[in-house]
Amino acid sequence: MRSHALPKLRPLKRHDLVYLDPARWDSVLERQLGSDRADPLIQSWVHREWPLVARRPMAHETHGIALGLPLPPSLEKRRIPLVVEADDILAIHEPTALACARGLAPMVWQRTFDELEFFAAHRGIELQVFGSLAWQALTGLAYLTSSSDIDLLLHVRSPADIDLLSSEISRIEDVSPSRIDGEFIRDDGLAANWREFLFRPADVMVKSMQGIALLDRRRFLAGDFLS
């Protein structure tokens, strides 16, 4: 997992893990959460050295840096939106590598992970996790449930055959005990769900920090930006 120390704050990508300055956490909560800030877990979150996650800003969030705090299922799996300033941030980390988190996953997932890691190693793909497994690994809290998906980020680079990759993931999912949810993601952060490529459509839905749009699937790996 690569980290990026401040003071120079690089542009955030979806799923980035953002670590805040504990000395500024109480003032962040006071500004934004009202009575919610009294929740002991929320109050202690940053003091426990746990990150928040980068997210796309909502329409009314025109200033600051949009982050989310995902609470575990025991607290109704709420997603708390926060907006912070650059000075509140200590560091930015990329999402957690699968290799660092898989030991906390259910035993029934391990064969699927073996197949995914073998597939990734032979295709030049970096595997990271987000969602329930990632947050359980980051916090030690119980996020995984019997209905949890396997949430993956698959970093791809040209000239990968993305149609073949999606077919291989589908084959692995066919014998997996859980659904594989995930995104092909480029170095610039532009991402598309791996299922978008299964039937070779003309356009795929892509996501970035700026929004959601359709993009010619051939342009996705060509590195083209959204207009």
C-alpha atoms as a PDB file:
ATOM      1  CA  MET A   1       0.000   0.000   0.000  1.00  0.00           C
ATOM      2  CA  ARG A   2       1.558   3.228  -1.156  1.00  0.00           C
ATOM      3  CA  SER A   3       1.091   6.422   0.879  1.00  0.00           C
ATOM      4  CA  HIS A   4       1.402  10.058  -0.065  1.00  0.00           C
ATOM      5  CA  ALA A   5       2.481  12.438   2.650  1.00  0.00           C
ATOM      6  CA  LEU A   6       1.418  16.071   2.637  1.00  0.00           C
ATOM      7  CA  PRO A   7       1.867  19.069   2.513  1.00  0.00           C
ATOM      8  CA  LYS A   8       1.296  18.760  -1.270  1.00  0.00           C
ATOM      9  CA  LEU A   9      -2.138  17.172  -1.605  1.00  0.00           C
ATOM     10  CA  ARG A  10      -2.524  15.140  -4.779  1.00  0.00           C
ATOM     11  CA  PRO A  11      -5.934  14.922  -6.457  1.00  0.00           C
ATOM     12  CA  LEU A  12      -8.070  12.322  -4.731  1.00  0.00           C
ATOM     13  CA  LYS A  13      -9.404   9.257  -6.476  1.00  0.00           C
ATOM     14  CA  ARG A  14     -12.494   7.240  -5.555  1.00  0.00           C
ATOM     15  CA  HIS A  15     -11.752   4.702  -2.803  1.00  0.00           C
ATOM     16  CA  ASP A  16      -8.633   6.548  -1.574  1.00  0.00           C
ATOM     17  CA  LEU A  17      -8.142   6.285   2.190  1.00  0.00           C
ATOM     18  CA  VAL A  18      -7.726   9.675   3.839  1.00  0.00           C
ATOM     19  CA  TYR A  19      -6.151  10.048   7.274  1.00  0.00           C
ATOM     20  CA  LEU A  20      -7.042  13.202   9.207  1.00  0.00           C
ATOM     21  CA  ASP A  21      -5.148  15.108  11.863  1.00  0.00           C
ATOM     22  CA  PRO A  22      -6.524  13.923  15.246  1.00  0.00           C
ATOM     23  CA  ALA A  23      -5.994  17.424  16.649  1.00  0.00           C
ATOM     24  CA  ARG A  24      -8.533  18.749  14.132  1.00  0.00           C
ATOM     25  CA  TRP A  25     -11.078  15.907  14.307  1.00  0.00           C
ATOM     26  CA  ASP A  26     -13.215  17.322  17.103  1.00  0.00           C
ATOM     27  CA  SER A  27     -13.636  20.625  15.268  1.00  0.00           C
ATOM     28  CA  VAL A  28     -14.558  18.778  12.045  1.00  0.00           C
ATOM     29  CA  LEU A  29     -17.284  16.904  13.931  1.00  0.00           C
ATOM     30  CA  GLU A  30     -18.543  20.005  15.709  1.00  0.00           C
ATOM     31  CA  ARG A  31     -18.887  21.900  12.435  1.00  0.00           C
ATOM     32  CA  GLN A  32     -20.849  19.209  10.640  1.00  0.00           C
ATOM     33  CA  LEU A  33     -22.498  16.481  12.674  1.00  0.00           C
ATOM     34  CA  GLY A  34     -24.442  18.103  15.483  1.00  0.00           C
ATOM     35  CA  SER A  35     -25.770  15.447  17.861  1.00  0.00           C
ATOM     36  CA  ASP A  36     -24.179  12.642  15.789  1.00  0.00           C
ATOM     37  CA  ARG A  37     -20.758  13.739  16.978  1.00  0.00           C
ATOM     38  CA  ALA A  38     -21.589  12.403  20.465  1.00  0.00           C
ATOM     39  CA  ASP A  39     -21.484   8.804  19.195  1.00  0.00           C
ATOM     40  CA  PRO A  40     -18.429   7.278  20.935  1.00  0.00           C
ATOM     41  CA  LEU A  41     -17.283   5.369  17.848  1.00  0.00           C
ATOM     42  CA  ILE A  42     -17.499   8.449  15.619  1.00  0.00           C
ATOM     43  CA  GLN A  43     -15.778  10.613  18.224  1.00  0.00           C
ATOM     44  CA  SER A  44     -12.890   8.171  18.514  1.00  0.00           C
ATOM     45  CA  TRP A  45     -12.587   7.282  14.822  1.00  0.00           C
ATOM     46  CA  VAL A  46      -9.644   9.443  13.799  1.00  0.00           C
ATOM     47  CA  HIS A  47      -8.052   9.168  17.262  1.00  0.00           C
ATOM     48  CA  ARG A  48      -7.844   5.400  16.613  1.00  0.00           C
ATOM     49  CA  GLU A  49      -5.873   6.206  13.451  1.00  0.00           C
ATOM     50  CA  TRP A  50      -8.663   4.964  11.167  1.00  0.00           C
ATOM     51  CA  PRO A  51      -9.152   6.588   7.766  1.00  0.00           C
ATOM     52  CA  LEU A  52     -12.099   8.079   5.961  1.00  0.00           C
ATOM     53  CA  VAL A  53     -12.742   7.357   2.292  1.00  0.00           C
ATOM     54  CA  ALA A  54     -12.735   9.749  -0.652  1.00  0.00           C
ATOM     55  CA  ARG A  55     -16.085  10.163  -2.362  1.00  0.00           C
ATOM     56  CA  ARG A  56     -17.692  12.173  -5.113  1.00  0.00           C
ATOM     57  CA  PRO A  57     -19.015  15.521  -3.794  1.00  0.00           C
ATOM     58  CA  MET A  58     -22.744  16.083  -3.739  1.00  0.00           C
ATOM     59  CA  ALA A  59     -24.209  18.980  -5.725  1.00  0.00           C
ATOM     60  CA  HIS A  60     -24.341  21.320  -2.730  1.00  0.00           C
ATOM     61  CA  GLU A  61     -20.765  20.545  -1.638  1.00  0.00           C
ATOM     62  CA  THR A  62     -18.980  23.204  -3.658  1.00  0.00           C
ATOM     63  CA  HIS A  63     -16.063  23.805  -1.278  1.00  0.00           C
ATOM     64  CA  GLY A  64     -13.722  21.518   0.612  1.00  0.00           C
ATOM     65  CA  ILE A  65     -12.874  17.822   0.237  1.00  0.00           C
ATOM     66  CA  ALA A  66     -15.708  15.274   0.324  1.00  0.00           C
ATOM     67  CA  LEU A  67     -15.107  12.185   2.459  1.00  0.00           C
ATOM     68  CA  GLY A  68     -17.208   9.411   3.940  1.00  0.00           C
ATOM     69  CA  LEU A  69     -17.171   7.523   7.236  1.00  0.00           C
ATOM     70  CA  PRO A  70     -18.735   4.055   6.780  1.00  0.00           C
ATOM     71  CA  LEU A  71     -20.140   2.633  10.006  1.00  0.00           C
ATOM     72  CA  PRO A  72     -20.400  -1.152  10.507  1.00  0.00           C
ATOM     73  CA  PRO A  73     -23.663  -3.134  10.248  1.00  0.00           C
ATOM     74  CA  SER A  74     -24.074  -3.008  14.051  1.00  0.00           C
ATOM     75  CA  LEU A  75     -24.656   0.733  13.612  1.00  0.00           C
ATOM     76  CA  GLU A  76     -27.067   0.304  10.700  1.00  0.00           C
ATOM     77  CA  LYS A  77     -24.257   0.494   8.123  1.00  0.00           C
ATOM     78  CA  ARG A  78     -24.706   4.253   7.860  1.00  0.00           C
ATOM     79  CA  ARG A  79     -22.473   6.281   5.556  1.00  0.00           C
ATOM     80  CA  ILE A  80     -21.686   9.617   7.138  1.00  0.00           C
ATOM     81  CA  PRO A  81     -20.727  12.353   4.650  1.00  0.00           C
ATOM     82  CA  LEU A  82     -18.122  14.872   5.765  1.00  0.00           C
ATOM     83  CA  VAL A  83     -16.358  17.772   4.089  1.00  0.00           C
ATOM     84  CA  VAL A  84     -12.885  18.711   5.293  1.00  0.00           C
ATOM     85  CA  GLU A  85     -10.173  21.169   4.371  1.00  0.00           C
ATOM     86  CA  ALA A  86      -6.744  20.284   3.001  1.00  0.00           C
ATOM     87  CA  ASP A  87      -5.168  21.338   6.308  1.00  0.00           C
ATOM     88  CA  ASP A  88      -7.214  18.646   8.095  1.00  0.00           C
ATOM     89  CA  ILE A  89      -5.481  15.865   6.125  1.00  0.00           C
ATOM     90  CA  LEU A  90      -2.315  14.122   7.261  1.00  0.00           C
ATOM     91  CA  ALA A  91      -1.930  11.489   4.542  1.00  0.00           C
ATOM     92  CA  ILE A  92      -3.596   9.737   1.626  1.00  0.00           C
ATOM     93  CA  HIS A  93      -3.245   5.997   1.101  1.00  0.00           C
ATOM     94  CA  GLU A  94      -4.328   3.882  -1.810  1.00  0.00           C
ATOM     95  CA  PRO A  95      -6.986   1.230  -1.089  1.00  0.00           C
ATOM     96  CA  THR A  96      -5.916  -1.860   0.836  1.00  0.00           C
ATOM     97  CA  ALA A  97      -4.176  -4.611  -1.125  1.00  0.00           C
ATOM     98  CA  LEU A  98      -6.049  -7.913  -1.265  1.00  0.00           C
ATOM     99  CA  ALA A  99      -2.957  -9.687   0.072  1.00  0.00           C
ATOM    100  CA  CYS A 100      -3.108  -7.558   3.244  1.00  0.00           C
ATOM    101  CA  ALA A 101      -6.801  -8.210   3.917  1.00  0.00           C
ATOM    102  CA  ARG A 102      -7.594 -11.729   2.791  1.00  0.00           C
ATOM    103  CA  GLY A 103      -6.587 -13.277   6.115  1.00  0.00           C
ATOM    104  CA  LEU A 104      -9.646 -11.629   7.717  1.00  0.00           C
ATOM    105  CA  ALA A 105     -12.059 -12.983   5.109  1.00  0.00           C
ATOM    106  CA  PRO A 106     -14.223 -16.097   5.591  1.00  0.00           C
ATOM    107  CA  MET A 107     -12.483 -19.401   4.928  1.00  0.00           C
ATOM    108  CA  VAL A 108     -14.955 -20.137   2.121  1.00  0.00           C
ATOM    109  CA  TRP A 109     -13.567 -17.133   0.209  1.00  0.00           C
ATOM    110  CA  GLN A 110      -9.952 -18.296   0.292  1.00  0.00           C
ATOM    111  CA  ARG A 111     -10.114 -20.557  -2.770  1.00  0.00           C
ATOM    112  CA  THR A 112     -11.678 -17.693  -4.736  1.00  0.00           C
ATOM    113  CA  PHE A 113      -8.844 -15.418  -3.616  1.00  0.00           C
ATOM    114  CA  ASP A 114      -6.288 -18.031  -4.666  1.00  0.00           C
ATOM    115  CA  GLU A 115      -7.805 -18.089  -8.146  1.00  0.00           C
ATOM    116  CA  LEU A 116      -8.040 -14.306  -8.332  1.00  0.00           C
ATOM    117  CA  GLU A 117      -4.412 -13.837  -7.273  1.00  0.00           C
ATOM    118  CA  PHE A 118      -3.199 -16.466  -9.755  1.00  0.00           C
ATOM    119  CA  PHE A 119      -5.218 -14.795 -12.513  1.00  0.00           C
ATOM    120  CA  ALA A 120      -3.952 -11.332 -11.541  1.00  0.00           C
ATOM    121  CA  ALA A 121      -0.308 -12.388 -11.381  1.00  0.00           C
ATOM    122  CA  HIS A 122      -0.461 -13.738 -14.933  1.00  0.00           C
ATOM    123  CA  ARG A 123      -2.333 -10.731 -16.307  1.00  0.00           C
ATOM    124  CA  GLY A 124      -0.337  -7.933 -14.704  1.00  0.00           C
ATOM    125  CA  ILE A 125      -3.246  -6.759 -12.561  1.00  0.00           C
ATOM    126  CA  GLU A 126      -2.971  -5.247  -9.085  1.00  0.00           C
ATOM    127  CA  LEU A 127      -5.792  -6.335  -6.754  1.00  0.00           C
ATOM    128  CA  GLN A 128      -7.140  -4.125  -3.982  1.00  0.00           C
ATOM    129  CA  VAL A 129     -10.235  -4.395  -1.801  1.00  0.00           C
ATOM    130  CA  PHE A 130     -12.908  -1.953  -0.730  1.00  0.00           C
ATOM    131  CA  GLY A 131     -16.209  -2.369   1.070  1.00  0.00           C
ATOM    132  CA  SER A 132     -16.774  -4.696   4.001  1.00  0.00           C
ATOM    133  CA  LEU A 133     -13.528  -6.676   3.867  1.00  0.00           C
ATOM    134  CA  ALA A 134     -11.440  -3.525   3.546  1.00  0.00           C
ATOM    135  CA  TRP A 135     -13.083  -1.821   6.509  1.00  0.00           C
ATOM    136  CA  GLN A 136     -12.839  -4.925   8.671  1.00  0.00           C
ATOM    137  CA  ALA A 137      -9.110  -5.048   7.898  1.00  0.00           C
ATOM    138  CA  LEU A 138      -8.630  -1.326   8.549  1.00  0.00           C
ATOM    139  CA  THR A 139     -10.566  -1.105  11.821  1.00  0.00           C
ATOM    140  CA  GLY A 140     -10.905  -4.604  13.284  1.00  0.00           C
ATOM    141  CA  LEU A 141     -14.672  -4.010  13.565  1.00  0.00           C
ATOM    142  CA  ALA A 142     -17.205  -6.541  12.252  1.00  0.00           C
ATOM    143  CA  TYR A 143     -18.221  -5.387   8.762  1.00  0.00           C
ATOM    144  CA  LEU A 144     -18.493  -8.741   6.993  1.00  0.00           C
ATOM    145  CA  THR A 145     -21.825 -10.560   7.052  1.00  0.00           C
ATOM    146  CA  SER A 146     -23.141 -13.729   5.439  1.00  0.00           C
ATOM    147  CA  SER A 147     -24.452 -11.620   2.534  1.00  0.00           C
ATOM    148  CA  SER A 148     -21.263  -9.628   1.894  1.00  0.00           C
ATOM    149  CA  ASP A 149     -19.898  -9.435  -1.638  1.00  0.00           C
ATOM    150  CA  ILE A 150     -16.240  -9.758  -2.552  1.00  0.00           C
ATOM    151  CA  ASP A 151     -15.458  -6.119  -3.410  1.00  0.00           C
ATOM    152  CA  LEU A 152     -12.414  -5.715  -5.655  1.00  0.00           C
ATOM    153  CA  LEU A 153     -10.522  -3.004  -7.489  1.00  0.00           C
ATOM    154  CA  LEU A 154      -8.610  -4.385 -10.471  1.00  0.00           C
ATOM    155  CA  HIS A 155      -5.905  -2.017 -11.724  1.00  0.00           C
ATOM    156  CA  VAL A 156      -5.499  -2.494 -15.466  1.00  0.00           C
ATOM    157  CA  ARG A 157      -3.121  -0.948 -17.968  1.00  0.00           C
ATOM    158  CA  SER A 158      -2.960  -0.960 -21.751  1.00  0.00           C
ATOM    159  CA  PRO A 159      -2.766  -3.139 -23.742  1.00  0.00           C
ATOM    160  CA  ALA A 160      -4.788  -5.490 -21.508  1.00  0.00           C
ATOM    161  CA  ASP A 161      -7.555  -7.474 -23.223  1.00  0.00           C
ATOM    162  CA  ILE A 162     -10.343  -6.245 -20.993  1.00  0.00           C
ATOM    163  CA  ASP A 163     -12.989  -8.433 -22.648  1.00  0.00           C
ATOM    164  CA  LEU A 164     -10.917 -11.512 -21.844  1.00  0.00           C
ATOM    165  CA  LEU A 165     -10.314 -10.297 -18.282  1.00  0.00           C
ATOM    166  CA  SER A 166     -14.031  -9.866 -17.627  1.00  0.00           C
ATOM    167  CA  SER A 167     -14.708 -13.366 -18.964  1.00  0.00           C
ATOM    168  CA  GLU A 168     -12.083 -14.841 -16.655  1.00  0.00           C
ATOM    169  CA  ILE A 169     -13.521 -13.060 -13.619  1.00  0.00           C
ATOM    170  CA  SER A 170     -16.968 -14.343 -14.578  1.00  0.00           C
ATOM    171  CA  ARG A 171     -15.570 -17.891 -14.699  1.00  0.00           C
ATOM    172  CA  ILE A 172     -14.063 -17.473 -11.215  1.00  0.00           C
ATOM    173  CA  GLU A 173     -17.342 -16.050  -9.903  1.00  0.00           C
ATOM    174  CA  ASP A 174     -19.279 -19.045 -11.239  1.00  0.00           C
ATOM    175  CA  VAL A 175     -17.610 -21.285  -8.621  1.00  0.00           C
ATOM    176  CA  SER A 176     -17.285 -18.641  -5.905  1.00  0.00           C
ATOM    177  CA  PRO A 177     -19.506 -18.822  -2.790  1.00  0.00           C
ATOM    178  CA  SER A 178     -20.094 -15.059  -3.014  1.00  0.00           C
ATOM    179  CA  ARG A 179     -20.739 -12.507  -5.720  1.00  0.00           C
ATOM    180  CA  ILE A 180     -17.665 -10.684  -7.017  1.00  0.00           C
ATOM    181  CA  ASP A 181     -18.383  -6.984  -7.203  1.00  0.00           C
ATOM    182  CA  GLY A 182     -15.634  -4.813  -8.554  1.00  0.00           C
ATOM    183  CA  GLU A 183     -14.220  -2.300 -10.959  1.00  0.00           C
ATOM    184  CA  PHE A 184     -11.513  -2.138 -13.560  1.00  0.00           C
ATOM    185  CA  ILE A 185      -9.648   1.025 -12.614  1.00  0.00           C
ATOM    186  CA  ARG A 186      -7.079   3.056 -14.529  1.00  0.00           C
ATOM    187  CA  ASP A 187      -4.093   4.918 -13.135  1.00  0.00           C
ATOM    188  CA  ASP A 188      -6.020   8.200 -13.364  1.00  0.00           C
ATOM    189  CA  GLY A 189      -8.858   6.757 -11.258  1.00  0.00           C
ATOM    190  CA  LEU A 190     -11.436   6.345 -14.024  1.00  0.00           C
ATOM    191  CA  ALA A 191     -13.294   3.098 -13.319  1.00  0.00           C
ATOM    192  CA  ALA A 192     -15.921   0.796 -14.774  1.00  0.00           C
ATOM    193  CA  ASN A 193     -17.615  -2.249 -13.301  1.00  0.00           C
ATOM    194  CA  TRP A 194     -16.052  -5.401 -14.716  1.00  0.00           C
ATOM    195  CA  ARG A 195     -19.494  -6.693 -15.767  1.00  0.00           C
ATOM    196  CA  GLU A 196     -19.847  -3.760 -18.168  1.00  0.00           C
ATOM    197  CA  PHE A 197     -17.426  -5.531 -20.535  1.00  0.00           C
ATOM    198  CA  LEU A 198     -18.912  -9.025 -20.491  1.00  0.00           C
ATOM    199  CA  PHE A 199     -21.026  -8.688 -23.621  1.00  0.00           C
ATOM    200  CA  ARG A 200     -18.782  -6.237 -25.490  1.00  0.00           C
ATOM    201  CA  PRO A 201     -21.152  -3.266 -25.573  1.00  0.00           C
ATOM    202  CA  ALA A 202     -20.284  -0.169 -27.598  1.00  0.00           C
ATOM    203  CA  ASP A 203     -20.268   2.031 -24.478  1.00  0.00           C
ATOM    204  CA  VAL A 204     -19.595   1.357 -20.807  1.00  0.00           C
ATOM    205  CA  MET A 205     -20.603   3.343 -17.741  1.00  0.00           C
ATOM    206  CA  VAL A 206     -17.534   4.902 -16.126  1.00  0.00           C
ATOM    207  CA  LYS A 207     -17.116   6.594 -12.749  1.00  0.00           C
ATOM    208  CA  SER A 208     -14.730   9.251 -11.531  1.00  0.00           C
ATOM    209  CA  MET A 209     -14.611  11.894  -8.816  1.00  0.00           C
ATOM    210  CA  GLN A 210     -16.359  14.196 -11.281  1.00  0.00           C
ATOM    211  CA  GLY A 211     -19.370  11.998 -12.003  1.00  0.00           C
ATOM    212  CA  ILE A 212     -20.769   9.129 -14.064  1.00  0.00           C
ATOM    213  CA  ALA A 213     -20.788   8.999 -17.865  1.00  0.00           C
ATOM    214  CA  LEU A 214     -20.801   6.678 -20.855  1.00  0.00           C
ATOM    215  CA  LEU A 215     -17.526   6.062 -22.676  1.00  0.00           C
ATOM    216  CA  ASP A 216     -16.695   3.989 -25.747  1.00  0.00           C
ATOM    217  CA  ARG A 217     -15.262   0.792 -24.275  1.00  0.00           C
ATOM    218  CA  ARG A 218     -12.296   0.949 -26.675  1.00  0.00           C
ATOM    219  CA  ARG A 219     -11.402   4.366 -25.281  1.00  0.00           C
ATOM    220  CA  PHE A 220     -11.423   3.163 -21.674  1.00  0.00           C
ATOM    221  CA  LEU A 221      -8.048   1.467 -21.937  1.00  0.00           C
ATOM    222  CA  ALA A 222      -6.724   3.962 -24.471  1.00  0.00           C
ATOM    223  CA  GLY A 223      -6.479   6.429 -21.602  1.00  0.00           C
ATOM    224  CA  ASP A 224      -8.987   8.893 -23.035  1.00  0.00           C
ATOM    225  CA  PHE A 225     -10.492  11.366 -20.597  1.00  0.00           C
ATOM    226  CA  LEU A 226     -14.124  12.289 -20.342  1.00  0.00           C
ATOM    227  CA  SER A 227     -15.052  15.402 -22.311  1.00  0.00           C
END
